[in-house]
PDB file of C-alpha atoms and ligand atoms in Angstrom:
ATOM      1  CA  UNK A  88     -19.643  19.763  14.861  1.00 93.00           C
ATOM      2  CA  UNK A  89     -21.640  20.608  12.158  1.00 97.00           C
ATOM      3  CA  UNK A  90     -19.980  21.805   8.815  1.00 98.00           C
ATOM      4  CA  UNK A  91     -21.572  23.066   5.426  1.00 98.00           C
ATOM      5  CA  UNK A  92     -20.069  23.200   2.466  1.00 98.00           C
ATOM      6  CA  UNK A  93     -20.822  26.271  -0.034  1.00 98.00           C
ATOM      7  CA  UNK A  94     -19.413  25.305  -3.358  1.00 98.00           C
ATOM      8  CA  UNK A  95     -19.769  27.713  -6.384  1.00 97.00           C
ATOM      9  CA  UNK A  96     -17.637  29.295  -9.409  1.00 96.00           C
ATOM     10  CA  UNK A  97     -17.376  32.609  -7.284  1.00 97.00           C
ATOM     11  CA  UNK A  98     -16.082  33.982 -10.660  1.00 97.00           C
ATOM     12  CA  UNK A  99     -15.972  36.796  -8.849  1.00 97.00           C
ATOM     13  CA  UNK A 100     -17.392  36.743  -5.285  1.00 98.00           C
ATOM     14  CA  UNK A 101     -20.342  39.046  -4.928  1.00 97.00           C
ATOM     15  CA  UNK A 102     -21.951  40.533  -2.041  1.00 97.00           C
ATOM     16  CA  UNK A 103     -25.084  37.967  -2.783  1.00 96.00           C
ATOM     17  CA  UNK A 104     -22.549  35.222  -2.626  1.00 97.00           C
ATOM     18  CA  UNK A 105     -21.327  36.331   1.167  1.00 97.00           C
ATOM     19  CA  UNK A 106     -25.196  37.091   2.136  1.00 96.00           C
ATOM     20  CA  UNK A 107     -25.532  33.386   1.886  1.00 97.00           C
ATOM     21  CA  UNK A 108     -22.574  32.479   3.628  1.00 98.00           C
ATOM     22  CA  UNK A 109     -23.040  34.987   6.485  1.00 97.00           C
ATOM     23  CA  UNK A 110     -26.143  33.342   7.011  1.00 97.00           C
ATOM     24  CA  UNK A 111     -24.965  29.913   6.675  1.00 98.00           C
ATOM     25  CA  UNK A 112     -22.201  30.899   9.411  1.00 98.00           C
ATOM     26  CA  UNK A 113     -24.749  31.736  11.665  1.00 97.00           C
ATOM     27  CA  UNK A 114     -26.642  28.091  11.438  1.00 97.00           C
ATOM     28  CA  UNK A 115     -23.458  25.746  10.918  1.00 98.00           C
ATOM     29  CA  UNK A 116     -20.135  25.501  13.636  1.00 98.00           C
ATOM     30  CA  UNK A 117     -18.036  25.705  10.267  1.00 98.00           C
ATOM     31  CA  UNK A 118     -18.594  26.799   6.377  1.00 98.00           C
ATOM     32  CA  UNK A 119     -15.989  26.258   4.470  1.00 98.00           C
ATOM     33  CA  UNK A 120     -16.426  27.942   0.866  1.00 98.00           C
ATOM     34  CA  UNK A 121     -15.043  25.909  -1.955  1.00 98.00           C
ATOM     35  CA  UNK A 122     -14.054  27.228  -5.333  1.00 98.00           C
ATOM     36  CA  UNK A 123     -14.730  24.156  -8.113  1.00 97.00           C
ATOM     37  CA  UNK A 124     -11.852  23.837  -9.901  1.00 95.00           C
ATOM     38  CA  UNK A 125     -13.593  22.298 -12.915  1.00 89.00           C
ATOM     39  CA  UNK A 126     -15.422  26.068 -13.471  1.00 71.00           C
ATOM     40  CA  UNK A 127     -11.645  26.905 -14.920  1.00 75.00           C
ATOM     41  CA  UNK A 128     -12.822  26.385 -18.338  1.00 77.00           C
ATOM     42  CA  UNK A 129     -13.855  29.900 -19.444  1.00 86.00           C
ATOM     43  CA  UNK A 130     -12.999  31.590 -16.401  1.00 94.00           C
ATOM     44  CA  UNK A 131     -12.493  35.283 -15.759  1.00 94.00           C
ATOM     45  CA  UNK A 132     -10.731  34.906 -13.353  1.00 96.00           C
ATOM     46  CA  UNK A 133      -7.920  32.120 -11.557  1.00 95.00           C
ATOM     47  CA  UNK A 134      -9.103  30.030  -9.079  1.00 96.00           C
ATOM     48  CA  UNK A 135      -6.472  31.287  -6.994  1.00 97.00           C
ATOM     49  CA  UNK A 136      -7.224  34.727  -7.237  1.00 97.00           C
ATOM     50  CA  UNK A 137     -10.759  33.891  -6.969  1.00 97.00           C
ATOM     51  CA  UNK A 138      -9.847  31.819  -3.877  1.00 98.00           C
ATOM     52  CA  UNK A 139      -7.410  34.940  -2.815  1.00 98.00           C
ATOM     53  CA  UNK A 140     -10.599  37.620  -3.047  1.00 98.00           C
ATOM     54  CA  UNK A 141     -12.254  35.304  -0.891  1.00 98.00           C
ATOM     55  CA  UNK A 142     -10.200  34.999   1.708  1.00 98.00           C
ATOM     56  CA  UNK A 143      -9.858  39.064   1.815  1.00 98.00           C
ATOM     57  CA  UNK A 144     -13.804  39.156   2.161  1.00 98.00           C
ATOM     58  CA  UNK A 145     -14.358  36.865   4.871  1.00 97.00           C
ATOM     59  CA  UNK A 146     -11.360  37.596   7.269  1.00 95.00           C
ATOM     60  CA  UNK A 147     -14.112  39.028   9.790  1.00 94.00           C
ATOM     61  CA  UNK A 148     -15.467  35.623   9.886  1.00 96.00           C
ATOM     62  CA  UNK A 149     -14.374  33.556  12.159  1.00 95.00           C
ATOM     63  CA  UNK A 150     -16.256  30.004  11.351  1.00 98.00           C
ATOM     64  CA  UNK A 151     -15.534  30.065   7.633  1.00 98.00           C
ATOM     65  CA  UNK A 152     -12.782  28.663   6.140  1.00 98.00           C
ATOM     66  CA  UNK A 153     -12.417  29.082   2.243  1.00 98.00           C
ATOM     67  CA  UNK A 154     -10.649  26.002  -0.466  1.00 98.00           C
ATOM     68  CA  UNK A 155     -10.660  25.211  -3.756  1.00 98.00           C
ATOM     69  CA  UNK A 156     -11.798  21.517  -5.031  1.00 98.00           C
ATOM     70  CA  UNK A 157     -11.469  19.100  -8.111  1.00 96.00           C
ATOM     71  CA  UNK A 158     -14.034  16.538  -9.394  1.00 95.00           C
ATOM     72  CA  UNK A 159     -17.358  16.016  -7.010  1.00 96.00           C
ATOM     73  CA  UNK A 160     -18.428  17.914  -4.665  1.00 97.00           C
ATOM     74  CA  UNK A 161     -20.002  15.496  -2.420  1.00 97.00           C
ATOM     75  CA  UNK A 162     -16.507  13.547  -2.577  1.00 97.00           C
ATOM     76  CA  UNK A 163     -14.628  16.843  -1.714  1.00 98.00           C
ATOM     77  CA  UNK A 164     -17.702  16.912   0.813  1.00 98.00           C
ATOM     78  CA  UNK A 165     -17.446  13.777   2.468  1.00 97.00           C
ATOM     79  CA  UNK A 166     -13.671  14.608   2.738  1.00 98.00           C
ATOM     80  CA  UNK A 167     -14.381  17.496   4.914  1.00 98.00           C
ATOM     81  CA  UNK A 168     -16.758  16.112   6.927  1.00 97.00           C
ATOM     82  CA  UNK A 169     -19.709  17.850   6.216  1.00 98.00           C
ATOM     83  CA  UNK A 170     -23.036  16.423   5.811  1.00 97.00           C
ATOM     84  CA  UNK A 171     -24.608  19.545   4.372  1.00 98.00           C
ATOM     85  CA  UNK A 172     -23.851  20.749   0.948  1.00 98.00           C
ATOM     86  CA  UNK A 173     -25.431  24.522   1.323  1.00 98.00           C
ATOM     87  CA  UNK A 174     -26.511  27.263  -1.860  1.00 97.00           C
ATOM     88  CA  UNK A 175     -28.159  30.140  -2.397  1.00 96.00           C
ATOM     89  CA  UNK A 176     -31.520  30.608  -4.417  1.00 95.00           C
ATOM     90  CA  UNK A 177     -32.251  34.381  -6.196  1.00 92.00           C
ATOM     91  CA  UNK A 178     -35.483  33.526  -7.869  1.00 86.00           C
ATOM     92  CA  UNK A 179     -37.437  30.581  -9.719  1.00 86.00           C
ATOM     93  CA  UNK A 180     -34.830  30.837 -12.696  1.00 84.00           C
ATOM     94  CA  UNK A 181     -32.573  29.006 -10.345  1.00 91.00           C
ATOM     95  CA  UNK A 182     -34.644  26.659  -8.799  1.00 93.00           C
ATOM     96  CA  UNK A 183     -34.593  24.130 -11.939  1.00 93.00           C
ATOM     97  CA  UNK A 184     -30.696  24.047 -11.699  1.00 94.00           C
ATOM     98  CA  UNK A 185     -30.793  24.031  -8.126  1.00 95.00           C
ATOM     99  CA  UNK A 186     -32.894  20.995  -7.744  1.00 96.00           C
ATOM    100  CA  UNK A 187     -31.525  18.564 -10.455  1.00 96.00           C
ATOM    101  CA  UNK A 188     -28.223  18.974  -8.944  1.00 95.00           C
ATOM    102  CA  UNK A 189     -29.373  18.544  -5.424  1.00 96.00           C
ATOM    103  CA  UNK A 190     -31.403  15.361  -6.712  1.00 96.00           C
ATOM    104  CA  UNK A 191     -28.341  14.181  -8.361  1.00 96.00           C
ATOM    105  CA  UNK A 192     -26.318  14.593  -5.511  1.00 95.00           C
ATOM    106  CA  UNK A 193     -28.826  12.898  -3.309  1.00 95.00           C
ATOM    107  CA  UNK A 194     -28.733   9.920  -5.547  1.00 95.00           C
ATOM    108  CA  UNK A 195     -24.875   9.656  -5.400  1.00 95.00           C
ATOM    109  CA  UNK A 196     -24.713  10.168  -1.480  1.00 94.00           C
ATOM    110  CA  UNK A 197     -28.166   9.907   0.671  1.00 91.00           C
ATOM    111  CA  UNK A 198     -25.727  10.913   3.660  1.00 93.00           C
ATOM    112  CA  UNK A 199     -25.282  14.631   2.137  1.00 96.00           C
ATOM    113  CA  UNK A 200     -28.187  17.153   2.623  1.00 96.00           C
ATOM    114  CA  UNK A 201     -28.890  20.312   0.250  1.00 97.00           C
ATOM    115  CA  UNK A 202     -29.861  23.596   2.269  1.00 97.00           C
ATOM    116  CA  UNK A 203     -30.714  26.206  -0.135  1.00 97.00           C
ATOM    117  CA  UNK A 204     -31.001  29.691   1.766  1.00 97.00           C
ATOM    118  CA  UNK A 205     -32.647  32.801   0.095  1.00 94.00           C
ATOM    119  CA  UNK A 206     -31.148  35.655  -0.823  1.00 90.00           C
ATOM    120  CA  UNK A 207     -32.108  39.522   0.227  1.00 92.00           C
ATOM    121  CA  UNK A 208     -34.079  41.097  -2.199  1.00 93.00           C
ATOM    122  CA  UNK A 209     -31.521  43.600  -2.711  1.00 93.00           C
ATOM    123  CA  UNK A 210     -28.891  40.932  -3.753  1.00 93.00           C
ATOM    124  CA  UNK A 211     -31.564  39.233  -6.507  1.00 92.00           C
ATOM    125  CA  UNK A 212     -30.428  40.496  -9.346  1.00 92.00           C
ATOM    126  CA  UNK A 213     -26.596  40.435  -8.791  1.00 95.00           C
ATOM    127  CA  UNK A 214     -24.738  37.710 -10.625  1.00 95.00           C
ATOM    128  CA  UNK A 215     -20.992  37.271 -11.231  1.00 96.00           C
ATOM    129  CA  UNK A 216     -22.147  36.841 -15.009  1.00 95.00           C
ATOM    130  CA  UNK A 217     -23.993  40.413 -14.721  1.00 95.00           C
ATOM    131  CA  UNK A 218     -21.069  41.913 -12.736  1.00 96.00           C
ATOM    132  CA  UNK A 219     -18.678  40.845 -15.487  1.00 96.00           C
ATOM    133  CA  UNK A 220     -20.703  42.737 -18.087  1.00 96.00           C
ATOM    134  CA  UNK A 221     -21.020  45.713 -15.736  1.00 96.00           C
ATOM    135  CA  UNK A 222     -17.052  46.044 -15.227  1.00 96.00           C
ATOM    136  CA  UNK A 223     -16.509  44.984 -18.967  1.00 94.00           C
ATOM    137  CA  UNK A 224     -18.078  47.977 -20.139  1.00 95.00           C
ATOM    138  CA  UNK A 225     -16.921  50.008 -17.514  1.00 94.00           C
ATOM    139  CA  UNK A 226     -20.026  50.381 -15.104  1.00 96.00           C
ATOM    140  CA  UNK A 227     -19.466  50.722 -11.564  1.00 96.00           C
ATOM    141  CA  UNK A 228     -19.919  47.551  -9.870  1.00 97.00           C
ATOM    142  CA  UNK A 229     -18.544  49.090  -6.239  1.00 96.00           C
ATOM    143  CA  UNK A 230     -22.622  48.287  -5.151  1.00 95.00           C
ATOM    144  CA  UNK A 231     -22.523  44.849  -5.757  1.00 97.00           C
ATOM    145  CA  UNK A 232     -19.174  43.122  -4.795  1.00 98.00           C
ATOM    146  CA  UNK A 233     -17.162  43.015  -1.483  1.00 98.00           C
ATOM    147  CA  UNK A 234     -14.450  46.055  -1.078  1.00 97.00           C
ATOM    148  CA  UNK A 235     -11.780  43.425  -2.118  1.00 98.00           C
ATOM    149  CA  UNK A 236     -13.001  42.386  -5.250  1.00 98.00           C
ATOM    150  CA  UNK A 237     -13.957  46.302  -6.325  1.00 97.00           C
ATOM    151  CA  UNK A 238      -9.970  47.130  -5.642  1.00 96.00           C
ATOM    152  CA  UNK A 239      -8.643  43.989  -7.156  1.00 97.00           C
ATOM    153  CA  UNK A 240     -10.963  44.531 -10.844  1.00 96.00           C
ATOM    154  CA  UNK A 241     -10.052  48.167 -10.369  1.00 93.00           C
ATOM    155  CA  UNK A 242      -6.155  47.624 -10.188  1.00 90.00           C
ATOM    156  CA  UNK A 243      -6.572  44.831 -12.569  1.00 87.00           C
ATOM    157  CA  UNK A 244      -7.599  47.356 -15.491  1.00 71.00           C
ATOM    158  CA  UNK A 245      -4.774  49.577 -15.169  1.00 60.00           C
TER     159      UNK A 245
HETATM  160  P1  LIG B 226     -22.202  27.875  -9.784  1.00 73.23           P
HETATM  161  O1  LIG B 226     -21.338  28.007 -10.997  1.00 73.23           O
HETATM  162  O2  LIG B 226     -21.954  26.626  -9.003  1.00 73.23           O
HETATM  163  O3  LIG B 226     -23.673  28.136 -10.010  1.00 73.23           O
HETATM  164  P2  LIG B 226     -21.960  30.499  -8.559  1.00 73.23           P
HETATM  165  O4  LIG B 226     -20.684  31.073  -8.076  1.00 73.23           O
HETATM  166  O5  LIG B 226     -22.609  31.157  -9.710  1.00 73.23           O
HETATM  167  O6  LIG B 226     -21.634  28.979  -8.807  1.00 73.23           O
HETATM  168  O7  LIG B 226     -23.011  30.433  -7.363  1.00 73.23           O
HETATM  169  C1  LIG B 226     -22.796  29.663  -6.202  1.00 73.23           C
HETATM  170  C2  LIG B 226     -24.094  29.582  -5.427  1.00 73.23           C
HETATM  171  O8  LIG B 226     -24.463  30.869  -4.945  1.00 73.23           O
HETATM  172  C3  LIG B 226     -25.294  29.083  -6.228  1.00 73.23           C
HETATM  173  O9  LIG B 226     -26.117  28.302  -5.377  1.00 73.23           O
HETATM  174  C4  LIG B 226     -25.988  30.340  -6.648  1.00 73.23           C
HETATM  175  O10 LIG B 226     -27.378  30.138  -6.860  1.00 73.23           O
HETATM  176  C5  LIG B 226     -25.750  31.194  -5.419  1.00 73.23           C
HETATM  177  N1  LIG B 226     -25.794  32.623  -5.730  1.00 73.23           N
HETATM  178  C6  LIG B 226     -25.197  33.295  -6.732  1.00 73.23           C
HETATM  179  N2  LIG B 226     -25.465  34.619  -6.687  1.00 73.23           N
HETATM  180  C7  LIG B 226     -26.276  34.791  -5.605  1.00 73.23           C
HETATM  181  C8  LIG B 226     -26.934  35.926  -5.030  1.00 73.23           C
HETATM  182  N3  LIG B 226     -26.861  37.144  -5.546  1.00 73.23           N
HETATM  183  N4  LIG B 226     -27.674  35.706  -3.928  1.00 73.23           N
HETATM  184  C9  LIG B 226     -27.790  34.462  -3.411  1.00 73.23           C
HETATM  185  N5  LIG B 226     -27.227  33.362  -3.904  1.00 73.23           N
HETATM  186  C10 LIG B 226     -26.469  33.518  -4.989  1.00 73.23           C
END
């Protein structure tokens, strides 16, 4: 069986974030989409509720499975029993990131693979930081996040 991991802050989930995973789905037997727990520091929102939103957007799913993790990901990896760590590239801003991590990962565990998948165009600007900002200043944001999410930041504010 193969199984991906797609960890991520997912502070919130966007529609670019379950783009990725949809297509991930489609490649691996199981994805199982991980909320770090470490990306509590600063947070918008919980890790359960962001865990909780993500559960609501991928109930139609049937090979994902969604967590949250502490410390390493290719330790919460290896626990799981995934060999592929998988995340999503928008444009050469994130490649830099992208790659140091995967490198660093590859030097901790030559065992666990990075796929990076690309997103639609139409998801290439959307970022939880920009969707943040949006809401914040009362923008609508309904384009850009799962049906969920839109309810949850709408009920949130009242
Ligand atoms: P992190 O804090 O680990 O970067 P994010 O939640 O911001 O977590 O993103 C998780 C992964 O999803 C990253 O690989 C990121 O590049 C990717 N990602 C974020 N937004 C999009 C998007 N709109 N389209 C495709 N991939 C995305």
């Amino acid at each position: 069986m193969k199984i991906a991991v797609y960890p991520g802050s997912f502070d919130p989930v966007t529609k670019g974030h379950i783009d990725i995973l949809k297509n991930g789905a489609e490649i691996f037997d199981k994805v199982i989409i991980a909320v770090a727990r470490n990306s509590e520091k600063n947070a918008f929102l919980t890790v359960d509720e962001r865990v909780q939103l993500i559960k609501e957007s991928v109930k139609d799913i049937e090979n994902v499975e969604v967590d949250s993790f502490d410390g390493l990901t290719i330790e919460y990896a290896k626990k799981c029993g995934a060999k592929v760590i998988l995340r999503g590239l928008r444009a050469v801003s994130d490649f830099e990131y992208e790659m140091q991590l995967s490198q660093a990962n590859s030097a901790l565990s030559n065992d666990i693979k990075t796929i990076f998948l690309i997103t639609k165009p139409k998801y290439n600007f959307i970022s939880s930081r920009t969707i943040k900002e949006i809401y914040l200043n009362n923008g609508d944001i309904s384009k850009f996040v799962p049906e969920a999410v839109y309810e949850f930041l709408k009920n949130k504010k009242l």
